[in-house]
Amino acid sequence: MPGNMLSKGEVFVIETDAASREQLSTALQQSAYDVICFADGASLLSEARARMPACVLLEMPPDRSALDVLKRLREENCMAPVLVTSANGSIAMAVDAIRSGAADFIEKPFRTRDIVNRIDAAIDEFAQPDASRQRWLPGCEPLTVREGDVLEHLAAGLTNKEIARRMHLSARTVEGYRASILKKAGAKNVTDLLRRIFGQGSPGQI
């Protein structure tokens, strides 16, 4: 990190590809973050118990063990935003990551500048005082604040890519939120979901 910049906090990183790890570390340090890289989830969890990172960046391996790390972080009250990356991402995997507490799910290959921007956005959102606010659909499991935001954008007719740009998320993350919303609402598709919403009242009431 440049010596004349105040640190914006520590970012804990698990990334197995050496080149990607080096590029991420350089980009984050240039953006005033301190970077600590870990070889495995156990060492990251141990360090997270000692001090709170500003953000966590987890690579999802084929055995999906990153989900266990993510769940443990949440169980142990680590409130830092967690971003999950994967070279073999799917909507199902994105949904699992989001439901386990991930703030974003990013497919590889990615540009390091995009990762830094997404980390900035995730940290800013987690710092908002209403971050724990939930929204409700009648008769359904409550929506998280991000699911509510995605739903409002869907109701406004935005595409996944447009929502991703507005919310500073990956398109795959938006797909994951959309699938989670549909599951909670018991809707077959977005059209069915919106029909139910408009039948109940204004989306602004969600």
CSV table of C-alpha atoms in Angstrom, one decimal:
chain,number,residue,atom,x,y,z
A,1,MET,CA,0.0,0.0,0.0
A,2,PRO,CA,1.4,3.5,-0.9
A,3,GLY,CA,2.9,5.0,2.2
A,4,ASN,CA,0.9,8.3,2.0
A,5,MET,CA,-2.5,6.5,2.1
A,6,LEU,CA,-4.4,5.6,5.2
A,7,SER,CA,-5.5,1.9,5.3
A,8,LYS,CA,-9.1,1.2,4.4
A,9,GLY,CA,-8.9,-2.0,6.3
A,10,GLU,CA,-7.7,-5.6,5.8
A,11,VAL,CA,-9.0,-7.9,3.1
A,12,PHE,CA,-8.7,-11.6,3.8
A,13,VAL,CA,-8.1,-13.6,0.6
A,14,ILE,CA,-8.1,-17.3,-0.4
A,15,GLU,CA,-7.0,-17.6,-4.0
A,16,THR,CA,-5.1,-20.7,-5.3
A,17,ASP,CA,-3.9,-19.2,-8.6
A,18,ALA,CA,-0.6,-17.5,-7.8
A,19,ALA,CA,-0.8,-15.0,-10.7
A,20,SER,CA,-4.4,-14.0,-9.8
A,21,ARG,CA,-3.4,-13.7,-6.1
A,22,GLU,CA,-0.5,-11.4,-6.9
A,23,GLN,CA,-2.7,-9.2,-9.2
A,24,LEU,CA,-5.4,-9.0,-6.6
A,25,SER,CA,-2.9,-8.1,-3.8
A,26,THR,CA,-1.3,-5.4,-5.9
A,27,ALA,CA,-4.7,-3.9,-7.0
A,28,LEU,CA,-6.1,-3.9,-3.4
A,29,GLN,CA,-2.9,-2.4,-2.0
A,30,GLN,CA,-3.0,0.4,-4.6
A,31,SER,CA,-6.5,1.0,-3.4
A,32,ALA,CA,-5.3,1.4,0.2
A,33,TYR,CA,-6.3,-2.0,1.5
A,34,ASP,CA,-4.0,-4.3,3.5
A,35,VAL,CA,-4.1,-7.8,2.1
A,36,ILE,CA,-3.7,-11.0,4.0
A,37,CYS,CA,-3.6,-14.2,1.9
A,38,PHE,CA,-4.4,-17.6,3.4
A,39,ALA,CA,-3.7,-21.1,2.2
A,40,ASP,CA,-6.9,-22.6,3.6
A,41,GLY,CA,-10.2,-21.8,5.3
A,42,ALA,CA,-9.0,-23.0,8.7
A,43,SER,CA,-6.2,-20.5,8.9
A,44,LEU,CA,-8.6,-17.7,7.7
A,45,LEU,CA,-11.2,-18.6,10.3
A,46,SER,CA,-8.6,-18.6,13.0
A,47,GLU,CA,-7.4,-15.1,12.1
A,48,ALA,CA,-10.9,-13.8,11.7
A,49,ARG,CA,-11.5,-14.7,15.4
A,50,ALA,CA,-8.6,-12.5,16.4
A,51,ARG,CA,-9.5,-9.5,14.3
A,52,MET,CA,-12.3,-8.3,12.0
A,53,PRO,CA,-11.4,-7.9,8.3
A,54,ALA,CA,-13.0,-5.2,6.2
A,55,CYS,CA,-13.9,-7.8,3.6
A,56,VAL,CA,-13.3,-11.5,2.8
A,57,LEU,CA,-12.6,-12.8,-0.7
A,58,LEU,CA,-13.1,-16.6,-1.0
A,59,GLU,CA,-12.3,-18.8,-4.0
A,60,MET,CA,-14.9,-21.6,-4.4
A,61,PRO,CA,-13.0,-24.9,-5.0
A,62,PRO,CA,-14.7,-27.9,-6.8
A,63,ASP,CA,-15.6,-29.5,-3.4
A,64,ARG,CA,-17.4,-26.2,-2.5
A,65,SER,CA,-15.7,-26.1,0.9
A,66,ALA,CA,-15.8,-22.3,0.7
A,67,LEU,CA,-19.5,-22.5,1.7
A,68,ASP,CA,-18.5,-24.2,5.0
A,69,VAL,CA,-16.0,-21.3,5.6
A,70,LEU,CA,-18.7,-18.8,4.8
A,71,LYS,CA,-21.2,-20.4,7.1
A,72,ARG,CA,-18.7,-20.6,9.9
A,73,LEU,CA,-17.8,-16.9,9.5
A,74,ARG,CA,-21.5,-16.0,9.9
A,75,GLU,CA,-22.0,-18.4,12.8
A,76,GLU,CA,-19.1,-16.8,14.6
A,77,ASN,CA,-20.5,-13.3,14.0
A,78,CYS,CA,-17.9,-12.1,11.5
A,79,MET,CA,-20.0,-9.3,9.9
A,80,ALA,CA,-17.5,-8.4,7.1
A,81,PRO,CA,-18.9,-8.8,3.6
A,82,VAL,CA,-17.8,-12.0,1.9
A,83,LEU,CA,-17.3,-12.2,-1.9
A,84,VAL,CA,-17.1,-15.7,-3.5
A,85,THR,CA,-15.3,-16.3,-6.7
A,86,SER,CA,-15.5,-19.5,-8.9
A,87,ALA,CA,-14.1,-20.8,-12.1
A,88,ASN,CA,-17.1,-23.1,-12.5
A,89,GLY,CA,-20.0,-21.1,-11.3
A,90,SER,CA,-23.6,-21.9,-11.7
A,91,ILE,CA,-26.9,-20.4,-10.7
A,92,ALA,CA,-27.3,-23.1,-8.1
A,93,MET,CA,-23.9,-22.4,-6.7
A,94,ALA,CA,-24.6,-18.6,-6.6
A,95,VAL,CA,-27.9,-19.3,-4.8
A,96,ASP,CA,-26.1,-21.5,-2.2
A,97,ALA,CA,-23.4,-18.8,-1.7
A,98,ILE,CA,-25.9,-16.0,-1.3
A,99,ARG,CA,-28.2,-18.0,1.1
A,100,SER,CA,-25.0,-18.8,3.1
A,101,GLY,CA,-24.3,-15.1,3.5
A,102,ALA,CA,-22.2,-14.1,0.5
A,103,ALA,CA,-22.5,-10.4,-0.6
A,104,ASP,CA,-21.5,-11.2,-4.2
A,105,PHE,CA,-20.7,-14.2,-6.4
A,106,ILE,CA,-18.2,-13.6,-9.1
A,107,GLU,CA,-17.2,-15.9,-12.0
A,108,LYS,CA,-13.7,-16.3,-13.2
A,109,PRO,CA,-11.9,-15.0,-15.2
A,110,PHE,CA,-12.4,-11.5,-13.7
A,111,ARG,CA,-10.7,-8.2,-13.9
A,112,THR,CA,-8.9,-7.1,-10.7
A,113,ARG,CA,-10.3,-3.6,-11.0
A,114,ASP,CA,-13.8,-5.0,-11.0
A,115,ILE,CA,-13.1,-7.0,-7.9
A,116,VAL,CA,-11.8,-3.9,-6.1
A,117,ASN,CA,-14.9,-2.0,-7.2
A,118,ARG,CA,-17.2,-4.8,-5.9
A,119,ILE,CA,-15.3,-4.9,-2.6
A,120,ASP,CA,-15.7,-1.1,-2.2
A,121,ALA,CA,-19.4,-1.4,-2.9
A,122,ALA,CA,-19.9,-4.3,-0.5
A,123,ILE,CA,-18.1,-2.6,2.3
A,124,ASP,CA,-20.1,0.6,1.7
A,125,GLU,CA,-23.4,-1.3,1.8
A,126,PHE,CA,-22.5,-3.3,5.0
A,127,ALA,CA,-21.7,0.0,6.6
A,128,GLN,CA,-25.2,1.4,6.0
A,129,PRO,CA,-27.3,1.6,9.2
A,130,ASP,CA,-30.3,-0.3,7.7
A,131,ALA,CA,-28.2,-3.3,6.5
A,132,SER,CA,-30.2,-5.7,8.7
A,133,ARG,CA,-33.6,-4.5,7.4
A,134,GLN,CA,-35.8,-7.2,5.8
A,135,ARG,CA,-38.8,-7.0,3.5
A,136,TRP,CA,-41.8,-9.2,3.3
A,137,LEU,CA,-43.9,-10.9,0.7
A,138,PRO,CA,-47.3,-11.9,2.0
A,139,GLY,CA,-47.2,-15.5,3.3
A,140,CYS,CA,-43.5,-15.9,2.4
A,141,GLU,CA,-40.1,-16.1,4.1
A,142,PRO,CA,-38.8,-12.5,4.5
A,143,LEU,CA,-36.5,-11.1,1.8
A,144,THR,CA,-33.1,-9.8,2.7
A,145,VAL,CA,-32.5,-6.1,1.9
A,146,ARG,CA,-30.6,-7.1,-1.3
A,147,GLU,CA,-33.3,-9.4,-2.4
A,148,GLY,CA,-35.8,-6.6,-1.8
A,149,ASP,CA,-33.7,-4.2,-3.9
A,150,VAL,CA,-33.4,-6.8,-6.7
A,151,LEU,CA,-37.1,-7.4,-6.6
A,152,GLU,CA,-37.8,-3.6,-7.0
A,153,HIS,CA,-35.6,-3.5,-10.0
A,154,LEU,CA,-37.2,-6.5,-11.5
A,155,ALA,CA,-40.6,-4.9,-11.0
A,156,ALA,CA,-39.3,-1.8,-12.8
A,157,GLY,CA,-38.6,-4.0,-15.8
A,158,LEU,CA,-34.8,-4.0,-15.6
A,159,THR,CA,-32.8,-6.9,-17.0
A,160,ASN,CA,-30.3,-8.9,-14.9
A,161,LYS,CA,-27.4,-7.0,-16.5
A,162,GLU,CA,-29.0,-3.6,-15.8
A,163,ILE,CA,-29.6,-4.6,-12.2
A,164,ALA,CA,-26.0,-5.8,-11.8
A,165,ARG,CA,-24.7,-2.5,-13.1
A,166,ARG,CA,-26.9,-0.5,-10.8
A,167,MET,CA,-26.2,-2.6,-7.7
A,168,HIS,CA,-22.5,-3.1,-8.5
A,169,LEU,CA,-22.9,-6.8,-8.5
A,170,SER,CA,-22.1,-9.6,-11.0
A,171,ALA,CA,-24.9,-10.8,-13.3
A,172,ARG,CA,-24.5,-14.3,-11.8
A,173,THR,CA,-25.2,-12.8,-8.3
A,174,VAL,CA,-28.3,-11.1,-9.5
A,175,GLU,CA,-29.4,-14.4,-11.1
A,176,GLY,CA,-28.8,-16.0,-7.7
A,177,TYR,CA,-30.9,-13.4,-5.9
A,178,ARG,CA,-33.7,-13.8,-8.4
A,179,ALA,CA,-33.8,-17.5,-8.0
A,180,SER,CA,-33.8,-17.2,-4.2
A,181,ILE,CA,-36.7,-14.7,-4.4
A,182,LEU,CA,-38.7,-17.0,-6.7
A,183,LYS,CA,-38.1,-19.9,-4.3
A,184,LYS,CA,-39.2,-17.9,-1.3
A,185,ALA,CA,-42.3,-16.7,-3.1
A,186,GLY,CA,-43.1,-20.1,-4.6
A,187,ALA,CA,-43.3,-18.4,-8.0
A,188,LYS,CA,-42.6,-20.3,-11.3
A,189,ASN,CA,-40.9,-17.4,-13.0
A,190,VAL,CA,-40.6,-13.6,-12.7
A,191,THR,CA,-43.8,-13.0,-14.6
A,192,ASP,CA,-45.7,-15.1,-12.1
A,193,LEU,CA,-43.9,-13.4,-9.2
A,194,LEU,CA,-44.8,-9.9,-10.5
A,195,ARG,CA,-48.4,-10.9,-11.1
A,196,ARG,CA,-48.6,-11.9,-7.4
A,197,ILE,CA,-47.0,-8.7,-6.3
A,198,PHE,CA,-49.1,-6.4,-8.3
A,199,GLY,CA,-52.1,-8.4,-7.2
A,200,GLN,CA,-51.1,-7.7,-3.6
A,201,GLY,CA,-50.3,-4.0,-4.1
A,202,SER,CA,-47.5,-1.7,-5.1
A,203,PRO,CA,-43.9,-3.0,-5.1
A,204,GLY,CA,-43.1,0.0,-3.0
A,205,GLN,CA,-44.9,-1.6,-0.1
A,206,ILE,CA,-42.6,-4.7,-0.1
